[in-house]
Each structure stands twice: as C-alpha cells, then as structure tokens.
GROMACS .gro file of C-alpha atoms in nm:
model
  220
    1MET     CA    1   0.991  -4.944   4.415
    2GLY     CA    2   0.682  -4.734   4.374
    3GLU     CA    3   0.883  -4.414   4.392
    4GLY     CA    4   1.114  -4.540   4.117
    5ILE     CA    5   0.823  -4.611   3.887
    6LYS     CA    6   0.677  -4.272   3.966
    7THR     CA    7   1.007  -4.105   3.887
    8ASN     CA    8   1.033  -4.293   3.558
    9CYS     CA    9   0.679  -4.189   3.468
   10ILE     CA   10   0.755  -3.826   3.538
   11GLY     CA   11   1.071  -3.857   3.327
   12CYS     CA   12   0.874  -4.010   3.039
   13ILE     CA   13   0.614  -3.735   3.059
   14ALA     CA   14   0.883  -3.466   3.059
   15CYS     CA   15   1.055  -3.632   2.765
   16SER     CA   16   0.726  -3.651   2.575
   17ILE     CA   17   0.651  -3.285   2.645
   18LEU     CA   18   0.999  -3.189   2.527
   19THR     CA   19   0.959  -3.395   2.211
   20VAL     CA   20   0.620  -3.235   2.135
   21ALA     CA   21   0.766  -2.890   2.200
   22VAL     CA   22   1.056  -2.959   1.965
   23VAL     CA   23   0.817  -3.083   1.695
   24ILE     CA   24   0.592  -2.777   1.737
   25ILE     CA   25   0.886  -2.538   1.719
   26SER     CA   26   1.027  -2.719   1.415
   27VAL     CA   27   0.694  -2.705   1.233
   28ALA     CA   28   0.652  -2.339   1.325
   29ALA     CA   29   1.004  -2.267   1.199
   30ILE     CA   30   0.930  -2.435   0.867
   31ILE     CA   31   0.602  -2.248   0.831
   32ASP     CA   32   0.762  -1.914   0.920
   33GLY     CA   33   1.066  -1.975   0.699
   34TYR     CA   34   0.871  -2.090   0.394
   35HIS     CA   35   0.768  -1.804   0.164
   36GLU     CA   36   0.689  -1.735  -0.199
   37VAL     CA   37   0.804  -1.447  -0.418
   38VAL     CA   38   0.540  -1.373  -0.681
   39GLU     CA   39   0.608  -1.309  -1.048
   40GLY     CA   40   0.710  -0.954  -1.135
   41HIS     CA   41   0.872  -0.902  -0.795
   42VAL     CA   42   1.196  -0.975  -0.615
   43GLY     CA   43   1.232  -1.057  -0.247
   44VAL     CA   44   1.446  -0.856  -0.005
   45TYR     CA   45   1.523  -0.961   0.351
   46PHE     CA   46   1.549  -0.790   0.688
   47ARG     CA   47   1.722  -0.987   0.966
   48PHE     CA   48   1.675  -0.839   1.314
   49GLY     CA   49   1.559  -0.527   1.128
   50ALA     CA   50   1.876  -0.495   0.919
   51LEU     CA   51   1.850  -0.510   0.540
   52GLN     CA   52   2.046  -0.804   0.398
   53GLU     CA   53   2.247  -0.807   0.079
   54GLY     CA   54   2.105  -1.000  -0.214
   55ILE     CA   55   1.758  -1.061  -0.353
   56THR     CA   56   1.554  -1.366  -0.453
   57GLU     CA   57   1.377  -1.426  -0.780
   58PRO     CA   58   1.011  -1.534  -0.812
   59GLY     CA   59   0.948  -1.880  -0.667
   60VAL     CA   60   0.949  -2.067  -0.336
   61HIS     CA   61   1.225  -1.992  -0.086
   62MET     CA   62   1.327  -2.054   0.276
   63ARG     CA   63   1.451  -1.790   0.519
   64GLN     CA   64   1.586  -1.801   0.873
   65ALA     CA   65   1.276  -1.843   1.086
   66PHE     CA   66   1.148  -1.591   1.340
   67VAL     CA   67   1.427  -1.337   1.291
   68THR     CA   68   1.404  -1.268   0.917
   69ARG     CA   69   1.125  -1.087   0.738
   70THR     CA   70   1.063  -1.068   0.363
   71ARG     CA   71   0.941  -0.770   0.161
   72HIS     CA   72   0.843  -0.785  -0.204
   73VAL     CA   73   0.960  -0.519  -0.449
   74LEU     CA   74   0.785  -0.473  -0.784
   75ILE     CA   75   1.027  -0.470  -1.078
   76ARG     CA   76   0.780  -0.492  -1.367
   77PRO     CA   77   0.648  -0.163  -1.515
   78GLU     CA   78   0.416   0.017  -1.274
   79GLU     CA   79   0.172   0.300  -1.347
   80GLU     CA   80   0.100   0.563  -1.084
   81ARG     CA   81  -0.138   0.860  -1.087
   82ILE     CA   82  -0.044   1.190  -0.923
   83GLN     CA   83  -0.355   1.383  -0.822
   84ASN     CA   84  -0.416   1.739  -0.708
   85LEU     CA   85  -0.077   1.888  -0.791
   86GLU     CA   86  -0.111   2.260  -0.724
   87ALA     CA   87   0.122   2.516  -0.878
   88ILE     CA   88   0.144   2.892  -0.922
   89THR     CA   89   0.251   3.053  -1.248
   90LYS     CA   90   0.490   3.345  -1.288
   91ASP     CA   91   0.198   3.589  -1.304
   92GLY     CA   92   0.045   3.455  -0.982
   93ILE     CA   93  -0.229   3.231  -1.122
   94GLU     CA   94  -0.311   2.918  -0.918
   95ILE     CA   95  -0.354   2.606  -1.130
   96THR     CA   96  -0.405   2.236  -1.052
   97PHE     CA   97  -0.286   1.932  -1.245
   98GLN     CA   98  -0.508   1.622  -1.216
   99GLY     CA   99  -0.423   1.267  -1.311
  100ILE     CA  100  -0.056   1.296  -1.406
  101GLY     CA  101   0.038   0.951  -1.535
  102VAL     CA  102   0.380   0.800  -1.457
  103LEU     CA  103   0.493   0.465  -1.595
  104SER     CA  104   0.814   0.350  -1.428
  105ARG     CA  105   1.029   0.045  -1.368
  106THR     CA  106   1.284  -0.056  -1.103
  107ARG     CA  107   1.615  -0.220  -1.194
  108LYS     CA  108   1.644  -0.533  -0.981
  109ASP     CA  109   2.022  -0.507  -0.953
  110LYS     CA  110   1.976  -0.170  -0.781
  111VAL     CA  111   1.695  -0.265  -0.541
  112VAL     CA  112   1.903  -0.320  -0.226
  113GLY     CA  113   2.100   0.001  -0.276
  114LEU     CA  114   1.782   0.203  -0.331
  115ILE     CA  115   1.620   0.067  -0.015
  116LYS     CA  116   1.932   0.134   0.192
  117LYS     CA  117   1.942   0.493   0.076
  118PHE     CA  118   1.574   0.587   0.045
  119GLY     CA  119   1.371   0.318   0.222
  120MET     CA  120   1.102   0.092   0.077
  121ASP     CA  121   0.917   0.390  -0.071
  122PHE     CA  122   1.211   0.490  -0.291
  123LYS     CA  123   0.994   0.560  -0.598
  124LYS     CA  124   0.807   0.831  -0.410
  125VAL     CA  125   1.134   1.002  -0.320
  126LEU     CA  126   1.306   0.965  -0.657
  127ILE     CA  127   1.015   0.997  -0.901
  128TYR     CA  128   0.683   1.124  -0.769
  129ASP     CA  129   0.816   1.393  -0.534
  130ARG     CA  130   1.067   1.506  -0.796
  131ILE     CA  131   0.794   1.537  -1.062
  132ARG     CA  132   0.585   1.748  -0.823
  133GLU     CA  133   0.880   1.972  -0.745
  134ASP     CA  134   0.998   2.011  -1.105
  135LEU     CA  135   0.650   2.083  -1.240
  136ARG     CA  136   0.597   2.354  -0.976
  137ILE     CA  137   0.933   2.508  -1.064
  138PHE     CA  138   0.851   2.500  -1.437
  139CYS     CA  139   0.517   2.675  -1.379
  140ALA     CA  140   0.674   2.934  -1.150
  141LYS     CA  141   0.901   3.043  -1.436
  142GLN     CA  142   0.623   3.073  -1.696
  143THR     CA  143   0.308   3.279  -1.736
  144ILE     CA  144  -0.036   3.117  -1.741
  145ASP     CA  145  -0.052   3.156  -2.119
  146GLN     CA  146   0.285   2.986  -2.162
  147VAL     CA  147   0.188   2.695  -1.936
  148TYR     CA  148  -0.161   2.652  -2.078
  149ASN     CA  149  -0.088   2.724  -2.444
  150GLU     CA  150   0.248   2.834  -2.581
  151GLN     CA  151   0.478   2.590  -2.402
  152PHE     CA  152   0.235   2.322  -2.285
  153LEU     CA  153   0.381   2.059  -2.519
  154GLU     CA  154   0.728   2.128  -2.378
  155ILE     CA  155   0.636   2.056  -2.016
  156VAL     CA  156   0.664   1.676  -2.032
  157GLU     CA  157   1.005   1.678  -2.199
  158ALA     CA  158   1.144   1.941  -1.960
  159VAL     CA  159   1.016   1.772  -1.644
  160LYS     CA  160   1.108   1.417  -1.754
  161LYS     CA  161   1.461   1.518  -1.851
  162ASP     CA  162   1.529   1.693  -1.520
  163VAL     CA  163   1.385   1.411  -1.310
  164GLU     CA  164   1.589   1.151  -1.500
  165GLU     CA  165   1.906   1.351  -1.435
  166GLN     CA  166   1.825   1.358  -1.064
  167ILE     CA  167   1.757   0.983  -1.063
  168ILE     CA  168   2.102   0.919  -1.211
  169ARG     CA  169   2.267   1.158  -0.966
  170LEU     CA  170   2.082   1.055  -0.650
  171GLY     CA  171   1.973   0.699  -0.720
  172ASP     CA  172   2.243   0.566  -0.951
  173GLY     CA  173   1.985   0.518  -1.227
  174GLY     CA  174   1.803   0.255  -1.021
  175VAL     CA  175   1.459   0.348  -1.150
  176GLU     CA  176   1.348   0.441  -1.500
  177ILE     CA  177   1.064   0.662  -1.622
  178LEU     CA  178   0.916   0.480  -1.921
  179ASN     CA  179   0.641   0.732  -1.991
  180LEU     CA  180   0.511   1.057  -1.844
  181VAL     CA  181   0.171   1.209  -1.925
  182ILE     CA  182   0.085   1.557  -1.799
  183PRO     CA  183  -0.268   1.676  -1.886
  184LYS     CA  184  -0.362   2.041  -1.918
  185PRO     CA  185  -0.411   2.198  -1.576
  186ASP     CA  186  -0.737   2.318  -1.429
  187ILE     CA  187  -0.733   2.699  -1.442
  188PRO     CA  188  -0.960   2.964  -1.286
  189GLN     CA  189  -1.303   2.977  -1.445
  190ASP     CA  190  -1.280   3.337  -1.563
  191ILE     CA  191  -0.950   3.270  -1.742
  192ALA     CA  192  -1.087   2.949  -1.893
  193LEU     CA  193  -1.387   3.147  -2.022
  194ASN     CA  194  -1.153   3.400  -2.184
  195TYR     CA  195  -0.964   3.121  -2.360
  196LYS     CA  196  -1.293   2.976  -2.477
  197GLN     CA  197  -1.404   3.310  -2.620
  198VAL     CA  198  -1.070   3.355  -2.794
  199LYS     CA  199  -1.102   3.007  -2.945
  200VAL     CA  200  -1.455   3.085  -3.066
  201GLN     CA  201  -1.336   3.410  -3.223
  202TRP     CA  202  -1.045   3.233  -3.387
  203THR     CA  203  -1.280   2.968  -3.527
  204GLU     CA  204  -1.520   3.233  -3.660
  205GLN     CA  205  -1.233   3.418  -3.827
  206LEU     CA  206  -1.109   3.094  -3.982
  207VAL     CA  207  -1.457   3.011  -4.116
  208ALA     CA  208  -1.501   3.366  -4.252
  209LYS     CA  209  -1.164   3.347  -4.425
  210GLN     CA  210  -1.251   3.013  -4.581
  211GLN     CA  211  -1.587   3.143  -4.701
  212LYS     CA  212  -1.417   3.444  -4.859
  213ILE     CA  213  -1.175   3.217  -5.045
  214THR     CA  214  -1.467   3.001  -5.164
  215GLU     CA  215  -1.659   3.305  -5.291
  216GLU     CA  216  -1.356   3.434  -5.479
  217ILE     CA  217  -1.312   3.093  -5.644
  218LYS     CA  218  -1.679   3.095  -5.749
  219LYS     CA  219  -1.640   3.438  -5.909
  220GLU     CA  220  -1.358   3.308  -6.121
   0.00000   0.00000   0.00000
C-alpha cells in the first residue's frame, strides 16, 4: 500500500516536472520566435544558417524558434563616408581623397538575391569598393593638374556612371547611387603652394586689368 502511494507520488512529481519543462520551453520558443522589424528596414531569415526566400516588412513577426535567425537590412536612403582613399596620378603624384560622400538605397525586391551573391555587406562590394577602384583608375589616367583643376568637375560623373554600370551588370541593379560627392584631394604641400602662388598671380593680373579698364574709362 505504502509502495503504491510512493509510486504515485513519484509519478505526479515526474508529471509536474514534465509540465513545467513544457511550459518553459513553450515560453522560450515564443520569446525566441517573436521579433520586430523596425521602420526603414526589411527582415531576412537564416534557418540552420541557410538564407530563406522572402522578406518581412516593418512590424511584429514570428519565426521558427531556436533554428531561425533574423537580420535587418536597411532600405531607406543611407549616407556613407569613404575616408583616406589614396591614389596616384599619371605623373606619379600621390594624392588622398577625404570624406567622399555616398548616398545610396537598396531595392527591397532585390535584397535576398544580393545577400545570396555578395553577403550581408553587399553595398561595400557593389558601391564602396567600386568607387575606390574607379577613382584610382581615373586618377592613374590623368595628370595632377587634370585631376586637381582641369577635369575635377568631371570626376563625379565619370566615376558614378561606371559604378552604376557595374551595379547593373553584377548586382542586377539592386542598389542605387542617389548622390556622390567627391571633394578635392589632398596634394603634396609643395604642389599646393605652387597652385596658391598661381592663383595669387592670376588674381593680381585680373585686378590690374580691371584697374586699367577703369582708368581708361575715366580718361574718356
């Protein structure tokens, strides 16, 4: 009789432990599966490490607990700064571009394809690395005077056009460059001083010419 009661007690305890375990696992599954995609992003999912098809829009969602992980991908316009881009001109002058500004946007219908092909850091591969490469190539084909003066205003258009063509070819147009700003590069101090002297001389000549015209008008 006593053994029967003892057995029943052990059975009840085991049942209670199992029930608690099930509740704990269920709560943990809900907590792990519940997630939120913030505004301006879309959610992508990796199940057992494999990227899944489809994305989720901003809002609250549930995923398969414990085996699925969520990553957020920004699809609103994003500004990035490229620092310390070194290049060498055709005549062997080392120059450095600081603070290149890139405003870009990702097409949400292309997100999964981009990640499959280039990984989560697809913008670096398709935009930032391509800008670095194209700008170096542009400078290598021009002299320091062409890069710094004569063709400086053409750099942005040339680089942007080539990068956009590569994005279409390599990334199916999945990202867009909305704006590109390339400031004048830092050049060696002695060359910068020469440009400054030339500018001063040009200004002096312009002032002298204007004074001459004014004097001639006064004589009339």
